[in-house]
Structure formats: structure tokens, C-alpha cells
Amino acid sequence: MPEQHLVLIGLMAAGKSVVGRSFAARHGLPYVDTDQLVVEEYGPIPEIFANHGERYFREAEARAVAGALAAPERSVVSLGGGAVLDSGTQQGLREATVVFLDTDLATVRPRISRSGHRPLLTGDPVVRWSALAEERRPIYESLADIVIDTRGLAVPEVVERITAALDEGEH
Ligand code: S3P
């Protein structure tokens, strides 16, 4: 197991939070969800977007990520889907072990259709998610040390795959 933080990245509804929490519990590590940090400080994400706009949210998110990555104790950190757009965050991730949880529309479709808490999916969630997937997949791939194709896998299986990839020692 690497000594660096383990950071989960990927699109909305890819399972970053549930996998992160489960991986952390399995390995006895602290767990941090950067969306949660932003909510604790600024309130619900839809309200932040509505009252202050996306840029304000991104700045708050970048600070939350920087704080999480600066923690001295090794932890598991789930990032919001768009956190990787920030160049400072991209830089910070070089010091972490980054896991991209890849997925596809068929898998997330049932989850995103009731995504009222995700302002970037308002309108047609399927169209919006697909556009973001196309735009961001190259960024996730370029930042990742480990890519897990989560399609068809239950959460414990994803946790096992991450554990196995880390144990292989290449990261
Ligand atoms: C966003 C993803 C969300 C949240 C915000 C914006 C994005 O987090 O940070 O709604 O830009 O992809 P999840 O990926 O945890 O849904």
C-alpha cells in the first residue's frame, strides 16, 4: 500500500463516495469527501450554484481539495466529478495515488435520472452526463495511476480491484 493519499476521481454517479467510504473502512483509513467539505462550509451545492455560480463553487471546491490533500495522515479522498478541472488540483494530485472509477451511461442512467442535487445535470441528465463524459474522460485518464472499469461490478468488487492494483505495487 502506498503512503500517499488515495484519491478517487470520475464522473458524477460513478460511485466515488460509496467506494471511497467502503475502501477506507476496509483498510482502516480516514475518509474525506470534498463535496461534503464544501457543503459543510457553504451549504447545499444546488444553492451555491444558484446563488453564486459555478466559478464560486469551483474555488470553494479547490480549497477543500487542497485542504484534504494537505492532511498529514494518509486518507481516502473522493473528489467531486469536476474537481479535476482545476490546475492546482491537477498539480496536487501528482503527490497522490489517483484512481479513476470509469463507468458508462447504461450504468449510471438509473442514478442520474433522479439527480436533483446535481446542478450540472439539470435539463436532460442523460444528455448532460454524456457531454461531460466526453469532455472529461481524457482528463481523468491523464491523471489516473489506476483505472478501474466498474461496469457490472458491485461496490465490494471495486474495492477488491483497487486493493489488488495497489498490492501489485506498481503505484
Ligand atoms: C460535479 C460533481 C458533483 C458536485 C457538483 C459538480 C461535476 O459531485 O461536485 O455537482 O462538475 O461533475 P459528484 O461527482 O460527487 O456527483
GROMACS .gro file of N, CA and C and ligand atoms in nm:
model
  529
    1MET      N    1   0.085  -0.122   0.000
    1MET     CA    2   0.000   0.000   0.000
    1MET      C    3   0.088   0.126   0.000
    2PRO      N    4   0.058   0.219  -0.086
    2PRO     CA    5   0.140   0.341  -0.090
    2PRO      C    6   0.112   0.428   0.031
    3GLU      N    7   0.207   0.513   0.063
    3GLU     CA    8   0.189   0.603   0.177
    3GLU      C    9   0.112   0.729   0.141
    4GLN      N   10   0.095   0.750   0.010
    4GLN     CA   11   0.025   0.870  -0.034
    4GLN      C   12  -0.125   0.857  -0.010
    5HIS      N   13  -0.193   0.973  -0.015
    5HIS     CA   14  -0.339   0.968  -0.012
    5HIS      C   15  -0.389   0.888  -0.133
    6LEU      N   16  -0.502   0.823  -0.114
    6LEU     CA   17  -0.567   0.755  -0.226
    6LEU      C   18  -0.685   0.842  -0.268
    7VAL      N   19  -0.685   0.888  -0.392
    7VAL     CA   20  -0.787   0.984  -0.437
    7VAL      C   21  -0.871   0.922  -0.548
    8LEU      N   22  -1.002   0.928  -0.530
    8LEU     CA   23  -1.094   0.872  -0.630
    8LEU      C   24  -1.148   0.983  -0.718
    9ILE      N   25  -1.135   0.965  -0.849
    9ILE     CA   26  -1.187   1.062  -0.944
    9ILE      C   27  -1.281   0.991  -1.041
   10GLY      N   28  -1.362   1.070  -1.110
   10GLY     CA   29  -1.453   1.013  -1.209
   10GLY      C   30  -1.579   1.096  -1.219
   11LEU      N   31  -1.662   1.057  -1.312
   11LEU     CA   32  -1.784   1.135  -1.338
   11LEU      C   33  -1.886   1.125  -1.226
   12MET      N   34  -1.981   1.215  -1.233
   12MET     CA   35  -2.092   1.212  -1.138
   12MET      C   36  -2.160   1.076  -1.143
   13ALA      N   37  -2.193   1.024  -1.027
   13ALA     CA   38  -2.266   0.898  -1.012
   13ALA      C   39  -2.182   0.774  -1.046
   14ALA      N   40  -2.050   0.792  -1.055
   14ALA     CA   41  -1.963   0.676  -1.083
   14ALA      C   42  -1.945   0.589  -0.959
   15GLY      N   43  -1.982   0.641  -0.842
   15GLY     CA   44  -1.970   0.562  -0.720
   15GLY      C   45  -1.849   0.601  -0.636
   16LYS      N   46  -1.794   0.719  -0.660
   16LYS     CA   47  -1.672   0.760  -0.589
   16LYS      C   48  -1.693   0.762  -0.437
   17SER      N   49  -1.806   0.816  -0.393
   17SER     CA   50  -1.828   0.829  -0.248
   17SER      C   51  -1.850   0.693  -0.183
   18VAL      N   52  -1.935   0.613  -0.242
   18VAL     CA   53  -1.967   0.485  -0.178
   18VAL      C   54  -1.845   0.392  -0.181
   19VAL      N   55  -1.771   0.395  -0.291
   19VAL     CA   56  -1.650   0.312  -0.299
   19VAL      C   57  -1.543   0.366  -0.204
   20GLY      N   58  -1.528   0.498  -0.200
   20GLY     CA   59  -1.428   0.559  -0.112
   20GLY      C   60  -1.452   0.525   0.033
   21ARG      N   61  -1.578   0.538   0.074
   21ARG     CA   62  -1.613   0.509   0.214
   21ARG      C   63  -1.585   0.361   0.245
   22SER      N   64  -1.623   0.276   0.153
   22SER     CA   65  -1.607   0.133   0.174
   22SER      C   66  -1.458   0.093   0.174
   23PHE      N   67  -1.380   0.150   0.082
   23PHE     CA   68  -1.236   0.122   0.078
   23PHE      C   69  -1.170   0.168   0.208
   24ALA      N   70  -1.208   0.287   0.254
   24ALA     CA   71  -1.149   0.341   0.377
   24ALA      C   72  -1.181   0.252   0.496
   25ALA      N   73  -1.307   0.207   0.504
   25ALA     CA   74  -1.347   0.120   0.615
   25ALA      C   75  -1.269  -0.011   0.610
   26ARG      N   76  -1.257  -0.066   0.492
   26ARG     CA   77  -1.188  -0.195   0.475
   26ARG      C   78  -1.041  -0.185   0.519
   27HIS      N   79  -0.979  -0.070   0.494
   27HIS     CA   80  -0.836  -0.056   0.525
   27HIS      C   81  -0.809   0.026   0.650
   28GLY      N   82  -0.915   0.063   0.723
   28GLY     CA   83  -0.897   0.138   0.847
   28GLY      C   84  -0.835   0.275   0.827
   29LEU      N   85  -0.872   0.341   0.718
   29LEU     CA   86  -0.818   0.474   0.688
   29LEU      C   87  -0.927   0.580   0.705
   30PRO      N   88  -0.887   0.705   0.733
   30PRO     CA   89  -0.987   0.812   0.737
   30PRO      C   90  -1.043   0.836   0.596
   31TYR      N   91  -1.168   0.880   0.592
   31TYR     CA   92  -1.233   0.906   0.463
   31TYR      C   93  -1.279   1.051   0.455
   32VAL      N   94  -1.252   1.114   0.342
   32VAL     CA   95  -1.293   1.254   0.320
   32VAL      C   96  -1.362   1.264   0.184
   33ASP      N   97  -1.475   1.334   0.183
   33ASP     CA   98  -1.549   1.358   0.059
   33ASP      C   99  -1.549   1.509   0.037
   34THR      N  100  -1.485   1.555  -0.071
   34THR     CA  101  -1.467   1.700  -0.085
   34THR      C  102  -1.600   1.773  -0.108
   35ASP      N  103  -1.696   1.708  -0.174
   35ASP     CA  104  -1.829   1.770  -0.186
   35ASP      C  105  -1.885   1.798  -0.046
   36GLN      N  106  -1.864   1.699   0.041
   36GLN     CA  107  -1.916   1.711   0.178
   36GLN      C  108  -1.849   1.827   0.252
   37LEU      N  109  -1.719   1.843   0.230
   37LEU     CA  110  -1.647   1.954   0.295
   37LEU      C  111  -1.705   2.088   0.249
   38VAL      N  112  -1.734   2.098   0.119
   38VAL     CA  113  -1.790   2.223   0.064
   38VAL      C  114  -1.929   2.247   0.123
   39VAL      N  115  -2.009   2.142   0.130
   39VAL     CA  116  -2.145   2.156   0.184
   39VAL      C  117  -2.141   2.200   0.331
   40GLU      N  118  -2.048   2.141   0.406
   40GLU     CA  119  -2.038   2.178   0.549
   40GLU      C  120  -2.005   2.327   0.565
   41GLU      N  121  -1.925   2.379   0.474
   41GLU     CA  122  -1.884   2.518   0.488
   41GLU      C  123  -1.981   2.618   0.421
   42TYR      N  124  -2.037   2.578   0.308
   42TYR     CA  125  -2.114   2.675   0.228
   42TYR      C  126  -2.261   2.640   0.210
   43GLY      N  127  -2.303   2.522   0.252
   43GLY     CA  128  -2.443   2.482   0.232
   43GLY      C  129  -2.459   2.395   0.108
   44PRO      N  130  -2.584   2.359   0.077
   44PRO     CA  131  -2.610   2.264  -0.032
   44PRO      C  132  -2.557   2.311  -0.168
   45ILE      N  133  -2.503   2.218  -0.245
   45ILE     CA  134  -2.441   2.251  -0.374
   45ILE      C  135  -2.538   2.322  -0.470
   46PRO      N  136  -2.662   2.276  -0.484
   46PRO     CA  137  -2.752   2.349  -0.577
   46PRO      C  138  -2.769   2.496  -0.537
   47GLU      N  139  -2.768   2.522  -0.407
   47GLU     CA  140  -2.783   2.662  -0.362
   47GLU      C  141  -2.657   2.743  -0.392
   48ILE      N  142  -2.541   2.680  -0.379
   48ILE     CA  143  -2.416   2.752  -0.411
   48ILE      C  144  -2.416   2.790  -0.559
   49PHE      N  145  -2.451   2.694  -0.644
   49PHE     CA  146  -2.456   2.722  -0.788
   49PHE      C  147  -2.560   2.832  -0.816
   50ALA      N  148  -2.676   2.822  -0.754
   50ALA     CA  149  -2.785   2.917  -0.784
   50ALA      C  150  -2.751   3.057  -0.734
   51ASN      N  151  -2.690   3.066  -0.615
   51ASN     CA  152  -2.667   3.198  -0.555
   51ASN      C  153  -2.536   3.263  -0.597
   52HIS      N  154  -2.436   3.180  -0.628
   52HIS     CA  155  -2.302   3.237  -0.653
   52HIS      C  156  -2.241   3.194  -0.786
   53GLY      N  157  -2.297   3.091  -0.850
   53GLY     CA  158  -2.244   3.047  -0.979
   53GLY      C  159  -2.139   2.937  -0.966
   54GLU      N  160  -2.110   2.878  -1.081
   54GLU     CA  161  -2.019   2.763  -1.081
   54GLU      C  162  -1.876   2.802  -1.041
   55ARG      N  163  -1.830   2.919  -1.088
   55ARG     CA  164  -1.691   2.956  -1.058
   55ARG      C  165  -1.667   2.963  -0.907
   56TYR      N  166  -1.762   3.020  -0.835
   56TYR     CA  167  -1.751   3.031  -0.688
   56TYR      C  168  -1.743   2.891  -0.628
   57PHE      N  169  -1.829   2.802  -0.679
   57PHE     CA  170  -1.827   2.664  -0.630
   57PHE      C  171  -1.690   2.601  -0.656
   58ARG      N  172  -1.636   2.622  -0.777
   58ARG     CA  173  -1.507   2.560  -0.812
   58ARG      C  174  -1.395   2.610  -0.721
   59GLU      N  175  -1.402   2.739  -0.686
   59GLU     CA  176  -1.297   2.793  -0.599
   59GLU      C  177  -1.307   2.731  -0.459
   60ALA      N  178  -1.431   2.720  -0.410
   60ALA     CA  179  -1.450   2.657  -0.279
   60ALA      C  180  -1.405   2.511  -0.285
   61GLU      N  181  -1.439   2.446  -0.395
   61GLU     CA  182  -1.402   2.305  -0.411
   61GLU      C  183  -1.250   2.288  -0.414
   62ALA      N  184  -1.181   2.376  -0.487
   62ALA     CA  185  -1.034   2.367  -0.497
   62ALA      C  186  -0.971   2.384  -0.359
   63ARG      N  187  -1.026   2.474  -0.279
   63ARG     CA  188  -0.972   2.492  -0.142
   63ARG      C  189  -0.997   2.366  -0.059
   64ALA      N  190  -1.115   2.309  -0.073
   64ALA     CA  191  -1.147   2.187   0.003
   64ALA      C  192  -1.052   2.073  -0.037
   65VAL      N  193  -1.027   2.061  -0.167
   65VAL     CA  194  -0.938   1.955  -0.214
   65VAL      C  195  -0.796   1.979  -0.161
   66ALA      N  196  -0.750   2.103  -0.170
   66ALA     CA  197  -0.614   2.135  -0.122
   66ALA      C  198  -0.601   2.101   0.026
   67GLY      N  199  -0.705   2.133   0.104
   67GLY     CA  200  -0.703   2.103   0.247
   67GLY      C  201  -0.697   1.953   0.271
   68ALA      N  202  -0.777   1.879   0.196
   68ALA     CA  203  -0.779   1.733   0.213
   68ALA      C  204  -0.643   1.673   0.176
   69LEU      N  205  -0.583   1.723   0.068
   69LEU     CA  206  -0.455   1.666   0.023
   69LEU      C  207  -0.340   1.706   0.115
   70ALA      N  208  -0.359   1.813   0.192
   70ALA     CA  209  -0.254   1.859   0.282
   70ALA      C  210  -0.256   1.786   0.416
   71ALA      N  211  -0.360   1.706   0.440
   71ALA     CA  212  -0.370   1.636   0.569
   71ALA      C  213  -0.249   1.544   0.587
   72PRO      N  214  -0.190   1.545   0.707
   72PRO     CA  215  -0.069   1.464   0.728
   72PRO      C  216  -0.097   1.314   0.729
   73GLU      N  217  -0.215   1.277   0.777
   73GLU     CA  218  -0.247   1.134   0.787
   73GLU      C  219  -0.297   1.081   0.653
   74ARG      N  220  -0.246   0.967   0.612
   74ARG     CA  221  -0.290   0.911   0.484
   74ARG      C  222  -0.440   0.884   0.488
   75SER      N  223  -0.510   0.929   0.385
   75SER     CA  224  -0.654   0.910   0.386
   75SER      C  225  -0.705   0.878   0.246
   76VAL      N  226  -0.832   0.842   0.243
   76VAL     CA  227  -0.901   0.817   0.117
   76VAL      C  228  -0.986   0.939   0.089
   77VAL      N  229  -0.970   0.995  -0.030
   77VAL     CA  230  -1.038   1.122  -0.063
   77VAL      C  231  -1.119   1.102  -0.191
   78SER      N  232  -1.251   1.127  -0.184
   78SER     CA  233  -1.334   1.126  -0.305
   78SER      C  234  -1.352   1.269  -0.352
   79LEU      N  235  -1.322   1.295  -0.479
   79LEU     CA  236  -1.341   1.429  -0.533
   79LEU      C  237  -1.475   1.439  -0.605
   80GLY      N  238  -1.536   1.557  -0.603
   80GLY     CA  239  -1.650   1.583  -0.691
   80GLY      C  240  -1.603   1.567  -0.835
   81GLY      N  241  -1.697   1.531  -0.923
   81GLY     CA  242  -1.660   1.497  -1.061
   81GLY      C  243  -1.580   1.602  -1.135
   82GLY      N  244  -1.608   1.731  -1.107
   82GLY     CA  245  -1.542   1.837  -1.182
   82GLY      C  246  -1.419   1.895  -1.114
   83ALA      N  247  -1.382   1.842  -0.999
   83ALA     CA  248  -1.270   1.900  -0.923
   83ALA      C  249  -1.140   1.894  -1.002
   84VAL      N  250  -1.129   1.795  -1.090
   84VAL     CA  251  -1.004   1.777  -1.166
   84VAL      C  252  -0.984   1.885  -1.272
   85LEU      N  253  -1.083   1.971  -1.292
   85LEU     CA  254  -1.068   2.078  -1.392
   85LEU      C  255  -0.973   2.187  -1.343
   86ASP      N  256  -0.952   2.193  -1.212
   86ASP     CA  257  -0.869   2.298  -1.154
   86ASP      C  258  -0.720   2.262  -1.168
   87SER      N  259  -0.640   2.359  -1.217
   87SER     CA  260  -0.499   2.324  -1.242
   87SER      C  261  -0.422   2.300  -1.113
   88GLY      N  262  -0.458   2.373  -1.005
   88GLY     CA  263  -0.392   2.350  -0.876
   88GLY      C  264  -0.422   2.210  -0.825
   89THR      N  265  -0.546   2.168  -0.844
   89THR     CA  266  -0.584   2.032  -0.803
   89THR      C  267  -0.507   1.930  -0.887
   90GLN      N  268  -0.496   1.955  -1.016
   90GLN     CA  269  -0.422   1.862  -1.102
   90GLN      C  270  -0.278   1.847  -1.052
   91GLN      N  271  -0.222   1.959  -1.012
   91GLN     CA  272  -0.085   1.959  -0.960
   91GLN      C  273  -0.077   1.878  -0.830
   92GLY      N  274  -0.172   1.905  -0.740
   92GLY     CA  275  -0.174   1.837  -0.611
   92GLY      C  276  -0.187   1.686  -0.626
   93LEU      N  277  -0.258   1.644  -0.729
   93LEU     CA  278  -0.281   1.500  -0.748
   93LEU      C  279  -0.155   1.425  -0.786
   94ARG      N  280  -0.052   1.498  -0.827
   94ARG     CA  281   0.074   1.430  -0.863
   94ARG      C  282   0.136   1.364  -0.740
   95GLU      N  283   0.102   1.416  -0.623
   95GLU     CA  284   0.159   1.360  -0.499
   95GLU      C  285   0.068   1.252  -0.439
   96ALA      N  286  -0.038   1.216  -0.510
   96ALA     CA  287  -0.134   1.119  -0.456
   96ALA      C  288  -0.140   0.996  -0.547
   97THR      N  289  -0.201   0.891  -0.496
   97THR     CA  290  -0.232   0.776  -0.582
   97THR      C  291  -0.375   0.797  -0.631
   98VAL      N  292  -0.390   0.813  -0.761
   98VAL     CA  293  -0.519   0.855  -0.817
   98VAL      C  294  -0.587   0.737  -0.887
   99VAL      N  295  -0.711   0.713  -0.846
   99VAL     CA  296  -0.788   0.602  -0.904
   99VAL      C  297  -0.907   0.660  -0.980
  100PHE      N  298  -0.912   0.631  -1.108
  100PHE     CA  299  -1.025   0.674  -1.191
  100PHE      C  300  -1.127   0.562  -1.195
  101LEU      N  301  -1.246   0.590  -1.142
  101LEU     CA  302  -1.356   0.493  -1.149
  101LEU      C  303  -1.431   0.519  -1.278
  102ASP      N  304  -1.405   0.437  -1.378
  102ASP     CA  305  -1.468   0.456  -1.508
  102ASP      C  306  -1.603   0.384  -1.510
  103THR      N  307  -1.695   0.438  -1.588
  103THR     CA  308  -1.828   0.379  -1.596
  103THR      C  309  -1.889   0.419  -1.729
  104ASP      N  310  -2.014   0.382  -1.752
  104ASP     CA  311  -2.079   0.424  -1.876
  104ASP      C  312  -2.223   0.468  -1.848
  105LEU      N  313  -2.283   0.520  -1.954
  105LEU     CA  314  -2.417   0.577  -1.938
  105LEU      C  315  -2.518   0.473  -1.890
  106ALA      N  316  -2.511   0.352  -1.946
  106ALA     CA  317  -2.609   0.249  -1.908
  106ALA      C  318  -2.604   0.224  -1.757
  107THR      N  319  -2.483   0.228  -1.701
  107THR     CA  320  -2.467   0.201  -1.558
  107THR      C  321  -2.522   0.315  -1.473
  108VAL      N  322  -2.492   0.437  -1.512
  108VAL     CA  323  -2.532   0.549  -1.425
  108VAL      C  324  -2.674   0.598  -1.453
  109ARG      N  325  -2.731   0.558  -1.565
  109ARG     CA  326  -2.860   0.611  -1.606
  109ARG      C  327  -2.966   0.609  -1.495
  110PRO      N  328  -2.985   0.495  -1.429
  110PRO     CA  329  -3.088   0.493  -1.323
  110PRO      C  330  -3.057   0.591  -1.209
  111ARG      N  331  -2.927   0.613  -1.185
  111ARG     CA  332  -2.888   0.703  -1.075
  111ARG      C  333  -2.906   0.849  -1.114
  112ILE      N  334  -2.868   0.884  -1.236
  112ILE     CA  335  -2.870   1.027  -1.271
  112ILE      C  336  -3.010   1.078  -1.304
  113SER      N  337  -3.101   0.986  -1.333
  113SER     CA  338  -3.235   1.033  -1.367
  113SER      C  339  -3.305   1.096  -1.247
  114ARG      N  340  -3.255   1.067  -1.126
  114ARG     CA  341  -3.313   1.132  -1.008
  114ARG      C  342  -3.205   1.214  -0.936
  115SER      N  343  -3.131   1.289  -1.018
  115SER     CA  344  -3.015   1.364  -0.968
  115SER      C  345  -3.047   1.509  -0.934
  116GLY      N  346  -3.151   1.533  -0.858
  116GLY     CA  347  -3.191   1.670  -0.829
  116GLY      C  348  -3.086   1.752  -0.759
  117HIS      N  349  -2.991   1.684  -0.690
  117HIS     CA  350  -2.889   1.755  -0.614
  117HIS      C  351  -2.767   1.788  -0.699
  118ARG      N  352  -2.772   1.760  -0.829
  118ARG     CA  353  -2.656   1.786  -0.916
  118ARG      C  354  -2.692   1.892  -1.020
  119PRO      N  355  -2.655   2.018  -0.992
  119PRO     CA  356  -2.699   2.126  -1.081
  119PRO      C  357  -2.652   2.111  -1.224
  120LEU      N  358  -2.537   2.046  -1.246
  120LEU     CA  359  -2.488   2.036  -1.384
  120LEU      C  360  -2.566   1.933  -1.466
  121LEU      N  361  -2.657   1.861  -1.402
  121LEU     CA  362  -2.738   1.764  -1.477
  121LEU      C  363  -2.882   1.811  -1.497
  122THR      N  364  -2.909   1.935  -1.462
  122THR     CA  365  -3.047   1.982  -1.480
  122THR      C  366  -3.078   1.994  -1.629
  123GLY      N  367  -3.207   1.978  -1.662
  123GLY     CA  368  -3.247   1.970  -1.802
  123GLY      C  369  -3.258   1.822  -1.834
  124ASP      N  370  -3.176   1.777  -1.927
  124ASP     CA  371  -3.178   1.635  -1.962
  124ASP      C  372  -3.052   1.569  -1.905
  125PRO      N  373  -3.064   1.498  -1.792
  125PRO     CA  374  -2.946   1.442  -1.725
  125PRO      C  375  -2.864   1.350  -1.816
  126VAL      N  376  -2.932   1.276  -1.903
  126VAL     CA  377  -2.860   1.182  -1.989
  126VAL      C  378  -2.771   1.257  -2.089
  127VAL      N  379  -2.828   1.359  -2.149
  127VAL     CA  380  -2.751   1.439  -2.246
  127VAL      C  381  -2.637   1.512  -2.175
  128ARG      N  382  -2.668   1.568  -2.060
  128ARG     CA  383  -2.567   1.646  -1.987
  128ARG      C  384  -2.452   1.555  -1.941
  129TRP      N  385  -2.488   1.440  -1.884
  129TRP     CA  386  -2.385   1.348  -1.834
  129TRP      C  387  -2.297   1.300  -1.949
  130SER      N  388  -2.359   1.268  -2.062
  130SER     CA  389  -2.283   1.216  -2.176
  130SER      C  390  -2.186   1.322  -2.228
  131ALA      N  391  -2.229   1.446  -2.233
  131ALA     CA  392  -2.142   1.553  -2.281
  131ALA      C  393  -2.023   1.570  -2.186
  132LEU      N  394  -2.050   1.566  -2.056
  132LEU     CA  395  -1.941   1.579  -1.959
  132LEU      C  396  -1.846   1.460  -1.967
  133ALA      N  397  -1.901   1.342  -1.993
  133ALA     CA  398  -1.818   1.222  -2.004
  133ALA      C  399  -1.719   1.238  -2.120
  134GLU      N  400  -1.769   1.285  -2.232
  134GLU     CA  401  -1.683   1.301  -2.350
  134GLU      C  402  -1.574   1.404  -2.324
  135GLU      N  403  -1.616   1.511  -2.260
  135GLU     CA  404  -1.523   1.622  -2.233
  135GLU      C  405  -1.414   1.583  -2.131
  136ARG      N  406  -1.457   1.511  -2.028
  136ARG     CA  407  -1.366   1.490  -1.915
  136ARG      C  408  -1.289   1.359  -1.916
  137ARG      N  409  -1.335   1.259  -1.989
  137ARG     CA  410  -1.267   1.130  -1.980
  137ARG      C  411  -1.116   1.142  -2.006
  138PRO      N  412  -1.074   1.221  -2.107
  138PRO     CA  413  -0.928   1.233  -2.127
  138PRO      C  414  -0.855   1.292  -2.006
  139ILE      N  415  -0.922   1.381  -1.935
  139ILE     CA  416  -0.858   1.441  -1.817
  139ILE      C  417  -0.844   1.336  -1.707
  140TYR      N  418  -0.951   1.261  -1.683
  140TYR     CA  419  -0.944   1.156  -1.580
  140TYR      C  420  -0.833   1.057  -1.615
  141GLU      N  421  -0.829   1.018  -1.743
  141GLU     CA  422  -0.729   0.918  -1.783
  141GLU      C  423  -0.588   0.971  -1.765
  142SER      N  424  -0.570   1.097  -1.797
  142SER     CA  425  -0.433   1.151  -1.789
  142SER      C  426  -0.387   1.165  -1.644
  143LEU      N  427  -0.479   1.180  -1.551
  143LEU     CA  428  -0.441   1.199  -1.410
  143LEU      C  429  -0.430   1.067  -1.334
  144ALA      N  430  -0.486   0.961  -1.390
  144ALA     CA  431  -0.501   0.836  -1.313
  144ALA      C  432  -0.374   0.752  -1.308
  145ASP      N  433  -0.345   0.698  -1.190
  145ASP     CA  434  -0.243   0.594  -1.176
  145ASP      C  435  -0.307   0.457  -1.199
  146ILE      N  436  -0.434   0.446  -1.164
  146ILE     CA  437  -0.507   0.320  -1.173
  146ILE      C  438  -0.643   0.352  -1.235
  147VAL      N  439  -0.684   0.273  -1.334
  147VAL     CA  440  -0.818   0.289  -1.391
  147VAL      C  441  -0.896   0.161  -1.363
  148ILE      N  442  -1.015   0.177  -1.302
  148ILE     CA  443  -1.099   0.060  -1.276
  148ILE      C  444  -1.226   0.073  -1.360
  149ASP      N  445  -1.249  -0.027  -1.443
  149ASP     CA  446  -1.374  -0.031  -1.519
  149ASP      C  447  -1.479  -0.091  -1.425
  150THR      N  448  -1.566  -0.007  -1.374
  150THR     CA  449  -1.659  -0.051  -1.270
  150THR      C  450  -1.787  -0.113  -1.327
  151ARG      N  451  -1.798  -0.118  -1.459
  151ARG     CA  452  -1.923  -0.168  -1.518
  151ARG      C  453  -1.949  -0.311  -1.474
  152GLY      N  454  -2.069  -0.334  -1.422
  152GLY     CA  455  -2.107  -0.469  -1.382
  152GLY      C  456  -2.050  -0.512  -1.247
  153LEU      N  457  -1.976  -0.425  -1.181
  153LEU     CA  458  -1.916  -0.463  -1.052
  153LEU      C  459  -1.995  -0.404  -0.935
  154ALA      N  460  -2.009  -0.484  -0.830
  154ALA     CA  461  -2.067  -0.433  -0.705
  154ALA      C  462  -1.957  -0.360  -0.629
  155VAL      N  463  -1.997  -0.277  -0.533
  155VAL     CA  464  -1.901  -0.194  -0.459
  155VAL      C  465  -1.786  -0.278  -0.398
  156PRO      N  466  -1.815  -0.390  -0.329
  156PRO     CA  467  -1.703  -0.466  -0.270
  156PRO      C  468  -1.604  -0.516  -0.376
  157GLU      N  469  -1.656  -0.544  -0.496
  157GLU     CA  470  -1.566  -0.589  -0.603
  157GLU      C  471  -1.476  -0.475  -0.650
  158VAL      N  472  -1.531  -0.356  -0.656
  158VAL     CA  473  -1.448  -0.240  -0.695
  158VAL      C  474  -1.339  -0.219  -0.590
  159VAL      N  475  -1.378  -0.231  -0.463
  159VAL     CA  476  -1.281  -0.215  -0.354
  159VAL      C  477  -1.170  -0.320  -0.367
  160GLU      N  478  -1.209  -0.443  -0.399
  160GLU     CA  479  -1.109  -0.550  -0.416
  160GLU      C  480  -1.014  -0.519  -0.531
  161ARG      N  481  -1.071  -0.470  -0.641
  161ARG     CA  482  -0.985  -0.441  -0.758
  161ARG      C  483  -0.885  -0.330  -0.726
  162ILE      N  484  -0.929  -0.230  -0.654
  162ILE     CA  485  -0.836  -0.122  -0.618
  162ILE      C  486  -0.727  -0.179  -0.527
  163THR      N  487  -0.769  -0.259  -0.430
  163THR     CA  488  -0.674  -0.319  -0.336
  163THR      C  489  -0.572  -0.404  -0.411
  164ALA      N  490  -0.620  -0.483  -0.506
  164ALA     CA  491  -0.530  -0.570  -0.583
  164ALA      C  492  -0.432  -0.486  -0.665
  165ALA      N  493  -0.481  -0.382  -0.726
  165ALA     CA  494  -0.393  -0.296  -0.808
  165ALA      C  495  -0.286  -0.233  -0.721
  166LEU      N  496  -0.321  -0.192  -0.599
  166LEU     CA  497  -0.223  -0.132  -0.509
  166LEU      C  498  -0.123  -0.237  -0.462
  167ASP      N  499  -0.174  -0.358  -0.434
  167ASP     CA  500  -0.086  -0.464  -0.385
  167ASP      C  501   0.014  -0.508  -0.492
  168GLU      N  502  -0.026  -0.492  -0.617
  168GLU     CA  503   0.069  -0.526  -0.725
  168GLU      C  504   0.192  -0.437  -0.718
  169GLY      N  505   0.175  -0.327  -0.644
  169GLY     CA  506   0.292  -0.246  -0.611
  169GLY      C  507   0.341  -0.155  -0.720
  170GLU      N  508   0.262  -0.139  -0.822
  170GLU     CA  509   0.309  -0.054  -0.931
  170GLU      C  510   0.275   0.091  -0.907
  171HIS      N  511   0.207   0.117  -0.798
  171HIS     CA  512   0.160   0.254  -0.778
  171HIS      C  513   0.217   0.312  -0.652
  172S3P     C1  514  -1.992   1.798  -1.020
  172S3P     C2  515  -2.000   1.682  -0.949
  172S3P     C3  516  -2.066   1.674  -0.817
  172S3P     C4  517  -2.058   1.809  -0.745
  172S3P     C5  518  -2.113   1.918  -0.832
  172S3P     C6  519  -2.040   1.929  -0.967
  172S3P     C7  520  -1.926   1.795  -1.154
  172S3P     O1  521  -2.004   1.575  -0.739
  172S3P     O2  522  -1.925   1.837  -0.709
  172S3P     O3  523  -2.249   1.894  -0.852
  172S3P     O4  524  -1.889   1.901  -1.207
  172S3P     O5  525  -1.908   1.682  -1.208
  172S3P     P1  526  -2.024   1.415  -0.765
  172S3P     O6  527  -1.927   1.376  -0.874
  172S3P     O7  528  -1.987   1.355  -0.633
  172S3P     O8  529  -2.164   1.393  -0.803
   0.00000   0.00000   0.00000
